[in-house]
Amino acid sequence: MTETKTARRRIFSGIKPTGHLTLGNYLGAVRGWVQEDQHRADALFCVVDLHALTVEHDPARVRRLTRQAATLLLASGLDPEQCTLFVQSQVDEHARLSYLMECTATDGEMRRMIQYKEKAVREQARGRSVRLSLLTYPALMAADILVYGTHEVPVGEDQTQHVELARDLAQRFNQRYGPVFTVPRATLPRVSARVMDLQDPTSKMGKSHAETAGIVYLLDEPDVVRKKIMRAVTDSGTEVRYDRTEQPGVANLLDVLASCTDGKPEVLAGEFSSYGALKGATAEAVLELLRPLQARHAELCADPSYVDGVLRAGAERARGVARPRVDEAYQAVGLLPPA
């Protein structure tokens, strides 16, 4: 490989600007990036805006949400002195390598991806045509990972299939053309929360859901946060106990409370005699968690040049890491070097 190996392992992870970031995004992923990943490895974090183009979208909204996501990641505690933060589309090597990954993958692999099946059905139900990029975007996701010589990809369980594809493509490419890519592995966060929709505790709290009553967004006003949590769906009966199968609504509230207070949901269950008391405590814990994040976000919004500078420097550094590897991959497959 052309790049000198770094002394530290390299981590890459990204987040799509397809909606406003949620409490689930923060507790399930971003907090781990902030508290652990940026300190233990050479970590690159990316707003993967190209992935937002796989479905019908408003261009102005994508730009707005991309900037908002980057600002929230900084407000959450990502430190440009400790990690690299950038926007995907500002590093051309992602798109360059994506085509080589499409040439390495098979049609069957793309069509077996669970998220393609789910999103294609959803688009068709809305009367929309399914874009080809929705089928091929796992190749872009593989490129996102492989372009940096990534060792570890911190993901939730629902994303491990994509990392396995990246592993398969890296190994296949290396066998055919020579040892260009590091073979990455998915790492599940040591401590993370599985935050479910407050109105549908059997579904993950997603930032692009159409129904928003059960979703706490990181920039929700305090009164809105409190109202959403106090109106959370619970379960039949009155006993507060931690049982994800029989009492998913109560278990979700206990998971959120435990994540906000570093407690254990099984232990916290014994502290409440009513659902109302549990909801009240959970609301206050979430508000306390979001208060400094929202304050820092407001400060960053008042200084847009700082955010611009961070993203510019991040993209420059990311390009420097990625370009030699993509150039090597192009040469390996038989393409002429630039004239």
mmCIF file of C-alpha atoms in Angstrom:
data_model
loop_
_atom_site.group_PDB
_atom_site.id
_atom_site.type_symbol
_atom_site.label_atom_id
_atom_site.label_comp_id
_atom_site.label_asym_id
_atom_site.label_seq_id
_atom_site.Cartn_x
_atom_site.Cartn_y
_atom_site.Cartn_z
ATOM 1 C CA MET A 1 0.000 0.000 0.000
ATOM 2 C CA THR A 2 1.247 3.485 -0.784
ATOM 3 C CA GLU A 3 0.386 5.010 2.579
ATOM 4 C CA THR A 4 2.643 4.547 5.552
ATOM 5 C CA LYS A 5 0.824 2.668 8.261
ATOM 6 C CA THR A 6 -0.286 4.824 11.138
ATOM 7 C CA ALA A 7 0.695 3.906 14.675
ATOM 8 C CA ARG A 8 -2.958 4.033 15.682
ATOM 9 C CA ARG A 9 -5.805 2.071 14.224
ATOM 10 C CA ARG A 10 -8.088 3.985 11.903
ATOM 11 C CA ILE A 11 -11.811 4.400 12.501
ATOM 12 C CA PHE A 12 -14.379 5.710 10.033
ATOM 13 C CA SER A 13 -18.061 6.359 10.546
ATOM 14 C CA GLY A 14 -20.638 8.604 8.965
ATOM 15 C CA ILE A 15 -24.125 9.952 9.368
ATOM 16 C CA LYS A 16 -26.668 10.773 6.658
ATOM 17 C CA PRO A 17 -28.294 14.227 6.458
ATOM 18 C CA THR A 18 -31.720 12.776 5.653
ATOM 19 C CA GLY A 19 -33.409 14.365 8.669
ATOM 20 C CA HIS A 20 -32.734 16.252 11.879
ATOM 21 C CA LEU A 21 -30.478 14.315 14.243
ATOM 22 C CA THR A 22 -32.312 12.570 17.053
ATOM 23 C CA LEU A 23 -31.753 11.473 20.615
ATOM 24 C CA GLY A 24 -31.355 7.969 19.171
ATOM 25 C CA ASN A 25 -28.516 9.134 16.889
ATOM 26 C CA TYR A 26 -26.753 10.737 19.836
ATOM 27 C CA LEU A 27 -27.125 7.965 22.408
ATOM 28 C CA GLY A 28 -26.679 5.156 19.892
ATOM 29 C CA ALA A 29 -23.666 6.473 17.970
ATOM 30 C CA VAL A 30 -22.447 10.038 18.381
ATOM 31 C CA ARG A 31 -21.806 9.870 22.124
ATOM 32 C CA GLY A 32 -19.522 6.876 21.572
ATOM 33 C CA TRP A 33 -17.620 8.777 18.886
ATOM 34 C CA VAL A 34 -17.138 11.673 21.287
ATOM 35 C CA GLN A 35 -16.317 9.828 24.493
ATOM 36 C CA GLU A 36 -14.239 6.965 23.120
ATOM 37 C CA ASP A 37 -13.541 6.649 19.409
ATOM 38 C CA GLN A 38 -11.936 10.031 18.719
ATOM 39 C CA HIS A 39 -9.473 9.453 21.560
ATOM 40 C CA ARG A 40 -8.450 5.854 20.924
ATOM 41 C CA ALA A 41 -7.715 5.880 17.187
ATOM 42 C CA ASP A 42 -7.115 7.962 14.090
ATOM 43 C CA ALA A 43 -10.809 8.716 13.656
ATOM 44 C CA LEU A 44 -12.577 10.194 10.646
ATOM 45 C CA PHE A 45 -16.232 11.200 10.894
ATOM 46 C CA CYS A 46 -18.213 12.205 7.857
ATOM 47 C CA VAL A 47 -21.583 13.688 6.937
ATOM 48 C CA VAL A 48 -22.387 11.361 4.034
ATOM 49 C CA ASP A 49 -24.459 13.746 1.952
ATOM 50 C CA LEU A 50 -24.168 11.750 -1.283
ATOM 51 C CA HIS A 51 -26.264 9.028 0.337
ATOM 52 C CA ALA A 52 -29.114 11.519 0.755
ATOM 53 C CA LEU A 53 -29.494 11.628 -3.036
ATOM 54 C CA THR A 54 -30.657 8.005 -3.388
ATOM 55 C CA VAL A 55 -34.294 9.039 -2.862
ATOM 56 C CA GLU A 56 -36.357 12.052 -3.851
ATOM 57 C CA HIS A 57 -35.051 15.089 -1.977
ATOM 58 C CA ASP A 58 -35.070 18.875 -1.783
ATOM 59 C CA PRO A 59 -31.572 20.179 -2.625
ATOM 60 C CA ALA A 60 -31.824 23.140 -0.275
ATOM 61 C CA ARG A 61 -32.899 20.877 2.572
ATOM 62 C CA VAL A 62 -29.971 18.501 1.984
ATOM 63 C CA ARG A 63 -27.537 21.430 2.163
ATOM 64 C CA ARG A 64 -29.199 22.759 5.296
ATOM 65 C CA LEU A 65 -29.265 19.397 7.057
ATOM 66 C CA THR A 66 -25.674 18.656 6.055
ATOM 67 C CA ARG A 67 -24.460 21.822 7.723
ATOM 68 C CA GLN A 68 -26.726 21.264 10.719
ATOM 69 C CA ALA A 69 -25.417 17.718 11.185
ATOM 70 C CA ALA A 70 -21.799 18.868 11.064
ATOM 71 C CA THR A 71 -22.526 21.638 13.546
ATOM 72 C CA LEU A 72 -24.305 19.231 15.903
ATOM 73 C CA LEU A 73 -21.406 16.796 15.761
ATOM 74 C CA LEU A 74 -19.105 19.599 16.867
ATOM 75 C CA ALA A 75 -21.602 20.696 19.521
ATOM 76 C CA SER A 76 -21.752 17.119 20.792
ATOM 77 C CA GLY A 77 -18.030 17.191 21.484
ATOM 78 C CA LEU A 78 -16.137 16.026 18.410
ATOM 79 C CA ASP A 79 -12.817 17.865 18.630
ATOM 80 C CA PRO A 80 -11.050 18.835 15.382
ATOM 81 C CA GLU A 81 -7.776 18.525 17.283
ATOM 82 C CA GLN A 82 -8.583 14.880 18.043
ATOM 83 C CA CYS A 83 -10.388 13.698 14.899
ATOM 84 C CA THR A 84 -11.166 14.568 11.284
ATOM 85 C CA LEU A 85 -14.659 15.866 10.508
ATOM 86 C CA PHE A 86 -15.703 16.526 6.919
ATOM 87 C CA VAL A 87 -18.461 16.327 4.318
ATOM 88 C CA GLN A 88 -18.399 13.360 1.932
ATOM 89 C CA SER A 89 -19.104 15.218 -1.309
ATOM 90 C CA GLN A 90 -16.148 17.541 -0.690
ATOM 91 C CA VAL A 91 -13.746 14.608 -1.039
ATOM 92 C CA ASP A 92 -13.917 13.388 -4.657
ATOM 93 C CA GLU A 93 -12.190 10.102 -3.854
ATOM 94 C CA HIS A 94 -15.429 8.681 -2.430
ATOM 95 C CA ALA A 95 -17.143 8.908 -5.818
ATOM 96 C CA ARG A 96 -14.001 7.815 -7.680
ATOM 97 C CA LEU A 97 -13.660 4.646 -5.655
ATOM 98 C CA SER A 98 -17.403 3.959 -5.650
ATOM 99 C CA TYR A 99 -17.310 3.067 -9.359
ATOM 100 C CA LEU A 100 -14.533 0.548 -8.791
ATOM 101 C CA MET A 101 -16.587 -0.992 -6.007
ATOM 102 C CA GLU A 102 -19.569 -1.263 -8.377
ATOM 103 C CA CYS A 103 -17.258 -3.063 -10.795
ATOM 104 C CA THR A 104 -16.208 -5.429 -8.004
ATOM 105 C CA ALA A 105 -19.665 -6.144 -6.553
ATOM 106 C CA THR A 106 -22.348 -8.318 -8.119
ATOM 107 C CA ASP A 107 -25.975 -7.586 -8.894
ATOM 108 C CA GLY A 108 -27.051 -10.312 -6.472
ATOM 109 C CA GLU A 109 -25.083 -8.776 -3.610
ATOM 110 C CA MET A 110 -26.740 -5.414 -4.138
ATOM 111 C CA ARG A 111 -30.243 -6.852 -4.302
ATOM 112 C CA ARG A 112 -29.783 -8.871 -1.121
ATOM 113 C CA MET A 113 -29.147 -5.768 0.985
ATOM 114 C CA ILE A 114 -31.935 -5.472 3.527
ATOM 115 C CA GLN A 115 -32.128 -1.683 3.472
ATOM 116 C CA TYR A 116 -32.526 -1.671 -0.319
ATOM 117 C CA LYS A 117 -35.497 -4.009 -0.066
ATOM 118 C CA GLU A 118 -37.132 -1.927 2.669
ATOM 119 C CA LYS A 119 -36.513 1.461 1.058
ATOM 120 C CA ALA A 120 -37.556 0.298 -2.405
ATOM 121 C CA VAL A 121 -40.903 -0.874 -1.022
ATOM 122 C CA ARG A 122 -41.312 2.442 0.779
ATOM 123 C CA GLU A 123 -40.573 4.487 -2.327
ATOM 124 C CA GLN A 124 -42.979 2.415 -4.424
ATOM 125 C CA ALA A 125 -45.691 2.811 -1.775
ATOM 126 C CA ARG A 126 -45.300 6.577 -2.142
ATOM 127 C CA GLY A 127 -45.833 6.280 -5.901
ATOM 128 C CA ARG A 128 -42.212 7.074 -6.699
ATOM 129 C CA SER A 129 -39.803 5.300 -9.004
ATOM 130 C CA VAL A 130 -36.832 3.580 -7.372
ATOM 131 C CA ARG A 131 -33.548 5.234 -8.252
ATOM 132 C CA LEU A 132 -30.669 3.060 -9.422
ATOM 133 C CA SER A 133 -28.486 4.705 -6.772
ATOM 134 C CA LEU A 134 -30.683 3.162 -4.076
ATOM 135 C CA LEU A 135 -29.587 -0.233 -5.369
ATOM 136 C CA THR A 136 -25.909 0.635 -5.775
ATOM 137 C CA TYR A 137 -25.309 2.876 -2.764
ATOM 138 C CA PRO A 138 -23.815 0.010 -0.688
ATOM 139 C CA ALA A 139 -20.913 0.155 -3.151
ATOM 140 C CA LEU A 140 -20.500 3.832 -2.271
ATOM 141 C CA MET A 141 -20.706 2.935 1.411
ATOM 142 C CA ALA A 142 -17.975 0.355 0.903
ATOM 143 C CA ALA A 143 -15.890 3.020 -0.826
ATOM 144 C CA ASP A 144 -16.467 5.380 2.116
ATOM 145 C CA ILE A 145 -14.896 2.797 4.392
ATOM 146 C CA LEU A 146 -12.140 1.378 2.207
ATOM 147 C CA VAL A 147 -10.831 4.667 0.859
ATOM 148 C CA TYR A 148 -9.216 5.493 4.223
ATOM 149 C CA GLY A 149 -7.633 2.145 5.016
ATOM 150 C CA THR A 150 -10.175 1.798 7.799
ATOM 151 C CA HIS A 151 -9.640 -0.870 10.430
ATOM 152 C CA GLU A 152 -12.833 -0.397 12.455
ATOM 153 C CA VAL A 153 -16.308 0.855 11.619
ATOM 154 C CA PRO A 154 -18.418 1.567 14.726
ATOM 155 C CA VAL A 155 -21.994 0.752 13.699
ATOM 156 C CA GLY A 156 -25.284 -0.402 15.096
ATOM 157 C CA GLU A 157 -26.457 -3.938 14.475
ATOM 158 C CA ASP A 158 -28.626 -2.793 11.554
ATOM 159 C CA GLN A 159 -25.550 -1.632 9.622
ATOM 160 C CA THR A 160 -23.281 -4.652 10.023
ATOM 161 C CA GLN A 161 -24.436 -6.056 6.668
ATOM 162 C CA HIS A 162 -22.887 -3.058 4.905
ATOM 163 C CA VAL A 163 -19.559 -3.541 6.647
ATOM 164 C CA GLU A 164 -19.597 -7.231 5.723
ATOM 165 C CA LEU A 165 -20.079 -6.202 2.091
ATOM 166 C CA ALA A 166 -17.109 -3.819 2.368
ATOM 167 C CA ARG A 167 -15.038 -6.707 3.742
ATOM 168 C CA ASP A 168 -16.078 -8.970 0.886
ATOM 169 C CA LEU A 169 -15.303 -6.355 -1.754
ATOM 170 C CA ALA A 170 -11.930 -5.514 -0.219
ATOM 171 C CA GLN A 171 -10.914 -9.176 -0.170
ATOM 172 C CA ARG A 172 -12.178 -9.789 -3.717
ATOM 173 C CA PHE A 173 -10.400 -6.715 -5.080
ATOM 174 C CA ASN A 174 -7.153 -7.655 -3.320
ATOM 175 C CA GLN A 175 -7.294 -11.198 -4.684
ATOM 176 C CA ARG A 176 -7.881 -10.002 -8.241
ATOM 177 C CA TYR A 177 -5.624 -6.984 -8.462
ATOM 178 C CA GLY A 178 -3.207 -7.021 -5.538
ATOM 179 C CA PRO A 179 -3.194 -5.908 -1.878
ATOM 180 C CA VAL A 180 -4.626 -2.402 -2.083
ATOM 181 C CA PHE A 181 -7.265 -2.335 0.671
ATOM 182 C CA THR A 182 -7.294 -2.934 4.395
ATOM 183 C CA VAL A 183 -10.080 -5.370 5.298
ATOM 184 C CA PRO A 184 -12.230 -3.582 7.895
ATOM 185 C CA ARG A 185 -14.395 -4.980 10.649
ATOM 186 C CA ALA A 186 -17.577 -3.735 12.277
ATOM 187 C CA THR A 187 -17.351 -2.864 15.953
ATOM 188 C CA LEU A 188 -20.474 -2.585 18.057
ATOM 189 C CA PRO A 189 -20.288 0.196 20.651
ATOM 190 C CA ARG A 190 -19.219 -1.043 24.074
ATOM 191 C CA VAL A 191 -21.965 1.019 25.665
ATOM 192 C CA SER A 192 -24.811 2.373 23.565
ATOM 193 C CA ALA A 193 -28.511 2.840 23.801
ATOM 194 C CA ARG A 194 -31.120 1.259 21.600
ATOM 195 C CA VAL A 195 -33.583 4.128 21.512
ATOM 196 C CA MET A 196 -36.997 3.319 20.096
ATOM 197 C CA ASP A 197 -39.802 5.560 18.858
ATOM 198 C CA LEU A 198 -41.789 6.886 21.810
ATOM 199 C CA GLN A 199 -45.070 6.245 19.980
ATOM 200 C CA ASP A 200 -44.018 2.892 18.515
ATOM 201 C CA PRO A 201 -41.512 1.247 20.888
ATOM 202 C CA THR A 202 -41.034 -1.670 18.504
ATOM 203 C CA SER A 203 -39.418 0.632 15.890
ATOM 204 C CA LYS A 204 -36.111 2.464 16.076
ATOM 205 C CA MET A 205 -36.228 6.234 16.584
ATOM 206 C CA GLY A 206 -35.348 7.285 13.025
ATOM 207 C CA LYS A 207 -34.555 10.775 11.808
ATOM 208 C CA SER A 208 -36.355 10.346 8.470
ATOM 209 C CA HIS A 209 -39.656 8.955 9.747
ATOM 210 C CA ALA A 210 -42.800 10.697 8.519
ATOM 211 C CA GLU A 211 -44.450 10.621 11.949
ATOM 212 C CA THR A 212 -42.490 12.740 14.412
ATOM 213 C CA ALA A 213 -44.548 12.628 17.623
ATOM 214 C CA GLY A 214 -42.410 9.831 19.011
ATOM 215 C CA ILE A 215 -39.042 11.265 17.963
ATOM 216 C CA VAL A 216 -36.954 13.541 20.170
ATOM 217 C CA TYR A 217 -34.730 15.722 18.020
ATOM 218 C CA LEU A 218 -31.517 17.163 19.417
ATOM 219 C CA LEU A 219 -32.717 20.704 18.708
ATOM 220 C CA ASP A 220 -36.267 20.306 20.049
ATOM 221 C CA GLU A 221 -37.343 23.032 22.472
ATOM 222 C CA PRO A 222 -37.513 21.895 26.137
ATOM 223 C CA ASP A 223 -41.308 22.053 26.230
ATOM 224 C CA VAL A 224 -41.507 19.920 23.090
ATOM 225 C CA VAL A 225 -39.116 17.338 24.542
ATOM 226 C CA ARG A 226 -41.081 17.144 27.769
ATOM 227 C CA LYS A 227 -44.400 16.819 25.959
ATOM 228 C CA LYS A 228 -43.160 14.023 23.680
ATOM 229 C CA ILE A 229 -41.804 11.998 26.591
ATOM 230 C CA MET A 230 -44.841 12.549 28.820
ATOM 231 C CA ARG A 231 -47.034 11.322 25.948
ATOM 232 C CA ALA A 232 -44.892 8.256 25.281
ATOM 233 C CA VAL A 233 -46.776 5.008 24.731
ATOM 234 C CA THR A 234 -46.440 2.689 27.719
ATOM 235 C CA ASP A 235 -48.043 -0.705 28.313
ATOM 236 C CA SER A 236 -51.039 -2.308 29.953
ATOM 237 C CA GLY A 237 -50.802 -2.630 33.720
ATOM 238 C CA THR A 238 -49.158 -0.291 36.203
ATOM 239 C CA GLU A 239 -46.001 -2.062 37.368
ATOM 240 C CA VAL A 240 -42.743 -0.481 36.276
ATOM 241 C CA ARG A 241 -40.424 -3.304 35.260
ATOM 242 C CA TYR A 242 -37.766 -3.796 32.626
ATOM 243 C CA ASP A 243 -39.084 -6.282 30.072
ATOM 244 C CA ARG A 244 -38.434 -5.462 26.409
ATOM 245 C CA THR A 245 -40.764 -8.205 25.210
ATOM 246 C CA GLU A 246 -43.789 -7.715 27.475
ATOM 247 C CA GLN A 247 -43.372 -4.007 28.252
ATOM 248 C CA PRO A 248 -41.503 -2.417 25.322
ATOM 249 C CA GLY A 249 -42.793 1.093 26.043
ATOM 250 C CA VAL A 250 -41.665 1.112 29.657
ATOM 251 C CA ALA A 251 -38.401 -0.635 28.749
ATOM 252 C CA ASN A 252 -37.660 2.068 26.172
ATOM 253 C CA LEU A 253 -38.126 4.830 28.746
ATOM 254 C CA LEU A 254 -35.888 2.961 31.193
ATOM 255 C CA ASP A 255 -33.231 2.518 28.486
ATOM 256 C CA VAL A 256 -33.275 6.244 27.747
ATOM 257 C CA LEU A 257 -33.142 7.179 31.424
ATOM 258 C CA ALA A 258 -30.306 4.739 32.069
ATOM 259 C CA SER A 259 -28.325 6.074 29.110
ATOM 260 C CA CYS A 260 -28.721 9.659 30.263
ATOM 261 C CA THR A 261 -27.775 8.936 33.886
ATOM 262 C CA ASP A 262 -25.246 6.089 33.476
ATOM 263 C CA GLY A 263 -27.594 3.812 35.372
ATOM 264 C CA LYS A 264 -28.905 0.308 34.793
ATOM 265 C CA PRO A 265 -32.476 0.000 33.504
ATOM 266 C CA GLU A 266 -33.195 -3.077 35.631
ATOM 267 C CA VAL A 267 -32.175 -1.193 38.774
ATOM 268 C CA LEU A 268 -33.924 2.046 37.837
ATOM 269 C CA ALA A 269 -37.214 0.191 37.360
ATOM 270 C CA GLY A 270 -37.388 -0.404 41.089
ATOM 271 C CA GLU A 271 -37.277 3.329 41.822
ATOM 272 C CA PHE A 272 -40.648 4.127 40.271
ATOM 273 C CA SER A 273 -44.149 3.236 41.378
ATOM 274 C CA SER A 274 -45.943 4.726 38.371
ATOM 275 C CA TYR A 275 -45.498 5.330 34.679
ATOM 276 C CA GLY A 276 -46.009 9.054 35.185
ATOM 277 C CA ALA A 277 -43.105 9.304 37.609
ATOM 278 C CA LEU A 278 -40.870 7.383 35.199
ATOM 279 C CA LYS A 279 -41.816 9.677 32.329
ATOM 280 C CA GLY A 280 -41.145 12.773 34.408
ATOM 281 C CA ALA A 281 -37.706 11.574 35.459
ATOM 282 C CA THR A 282 -36.843 10.557 31.924
ATOM 283 C CA ALA A 283 -37.891 13.939 30.545
ATOM 284 C CA GLU A 284 -35.723 15.791 33.045
ATOM 285 C CA ALA A 285 -32.731 13.549 32.349
ATOM 286 C CA VAL A 286 -33.039 14.100 28.587
ATOM 287 C CA LEU A 287 -33.362 17.860 29.031
ATOM 288 C CA GLU A 288 -30.255 17.916 31.219
ATOM 289 C CA LEU A 289 -28.371 15.956 28.563
ATOM 290 C CA LEU A 290 -29.446 18.231 25.710
ATOM 291 C CA ARG A 291 -28.967 21.574 27.482
ATOM 292 C CA PRO A 292 -25.185 21.970 26.973
ATOM 293 C CA LEU A 293 -25.345 20.512 23.470
ATOM 294 C CA GLN A 294 -27.989 23.015 22.396
ATOM 295 C CA ALA A 295 -26.079 25.885 23.998
ATOM 296 C CA ARG A 296 -22.898 24.940 22.148
ATOM 297 C CA HIS A 297 -24.862 24.548 18.895
ATOM 298 C CA ALA A 298 -26.163 28.095 19.273
ATOM 299 C CA GLU A 299 -22.601 29.375 19.776
ATOM 300 C CA LEU A 300 -21.379 27.578 16.662
ATOM 301 C CA CYS A 301 -24.279 28.889 14.574
ATOM 302 C CA ALA A 302 -23.230 32.386 15.582
ATOM 303 C CA ASP A 303 -19.732 31.700 14.213
ATOM 304 C CA PRO A 304 -20.276 29.966 10.850
ATOM 305 C CA SER A 305 -16.723 30.699 9.718
ATOM 306 C CA TYR A 306 -15.431 28.350 12.426
ATOM 307 C CA VAL A 307 -17.563 25.463 11.167
ATOM 308 C CA ASP A 308 -16.516 26.234 7.579
ATOM 309 C CA GLY A 309 -12.876 26.139 8.634
ATOM 310 C CA VAL A 310 -13.253 22.810 10.414
ATOM 311 C CA LEU A 311 -14.940 21.216 7.398
ATOM 312 C CA ARG A 312 -12.415 22.688 4.979
ATOM 313 C CA ALA A 313 -9.464 21.416 6.994
ATOM 314 C CA GLY A 314 -11.165 18.059 7.496
ATOM 315 C CA ALA A 315 -11.781 17.598 3.777
ATOM 316 C CA GLU A 316 -8.199 18.570 2.949
ATOM 317 C CA ARG A 317 -6.829 16.039 5.406
ATOM 318 C CA ALA A 318 -9.272 13.346 4.220
ATOM 319 C CA ARG A 319 -8.254 13.910 0.585
ATOM 320 C CA GLY A 320 -4.616 13.553 1.534
ATOM 321 C CA VAL A 321 -5.304 10.190 3.156
ATOM 322 C CA ALA A 322 -7.627 8.899 0.432
ATOM 323 C CA ARG A 323 -6.058 9.990 -2.849
ATOM 324 C CA PRO A 324 -2.957 7.745 -2.859
ATOM 325 C CA ARG A 325 -5.082 4.667 -2.181
ATOM 326 C CA VAL A 326 -7.577 5.466 -4.942
ATOM 327 C CA ASP A 327 -4.756 6.224 -7.386
ATOM 328 C CA GLU A 328 -3.232 2.845 -6.509
ATOM 329 C CA ALA A 329 -6.591 1.109 -7.011
ATOM 330 C CA TYR A 330 -7.062 2.758 -10.416
ATOM 331 C CA GLN A 331 -3.623 1.618 -11.501
ATOM 332 C CA ALA A 332 -4.249 -1.888 -10.137
ATOM 333 C CA VAL A 333 -7.368 -2.397 -12.276
ATOM 334 C CA GLY A 334 -5.577 -1.302 -15.447
ATOM 335 C CA LEU A 335 -6.398 2.394 -15.823
ATOM 336 C CA LEU A 336 -3.787 4.786 -17.153
ATOM 337 C CA PRO A 337 -2.468 7.391 -14.736
ATOM 338 C CA PRO A 338 -3.478 11.031 -15.327
ATOM 339 C CA ALA A 339 -1.721 12.563 -18.330
#
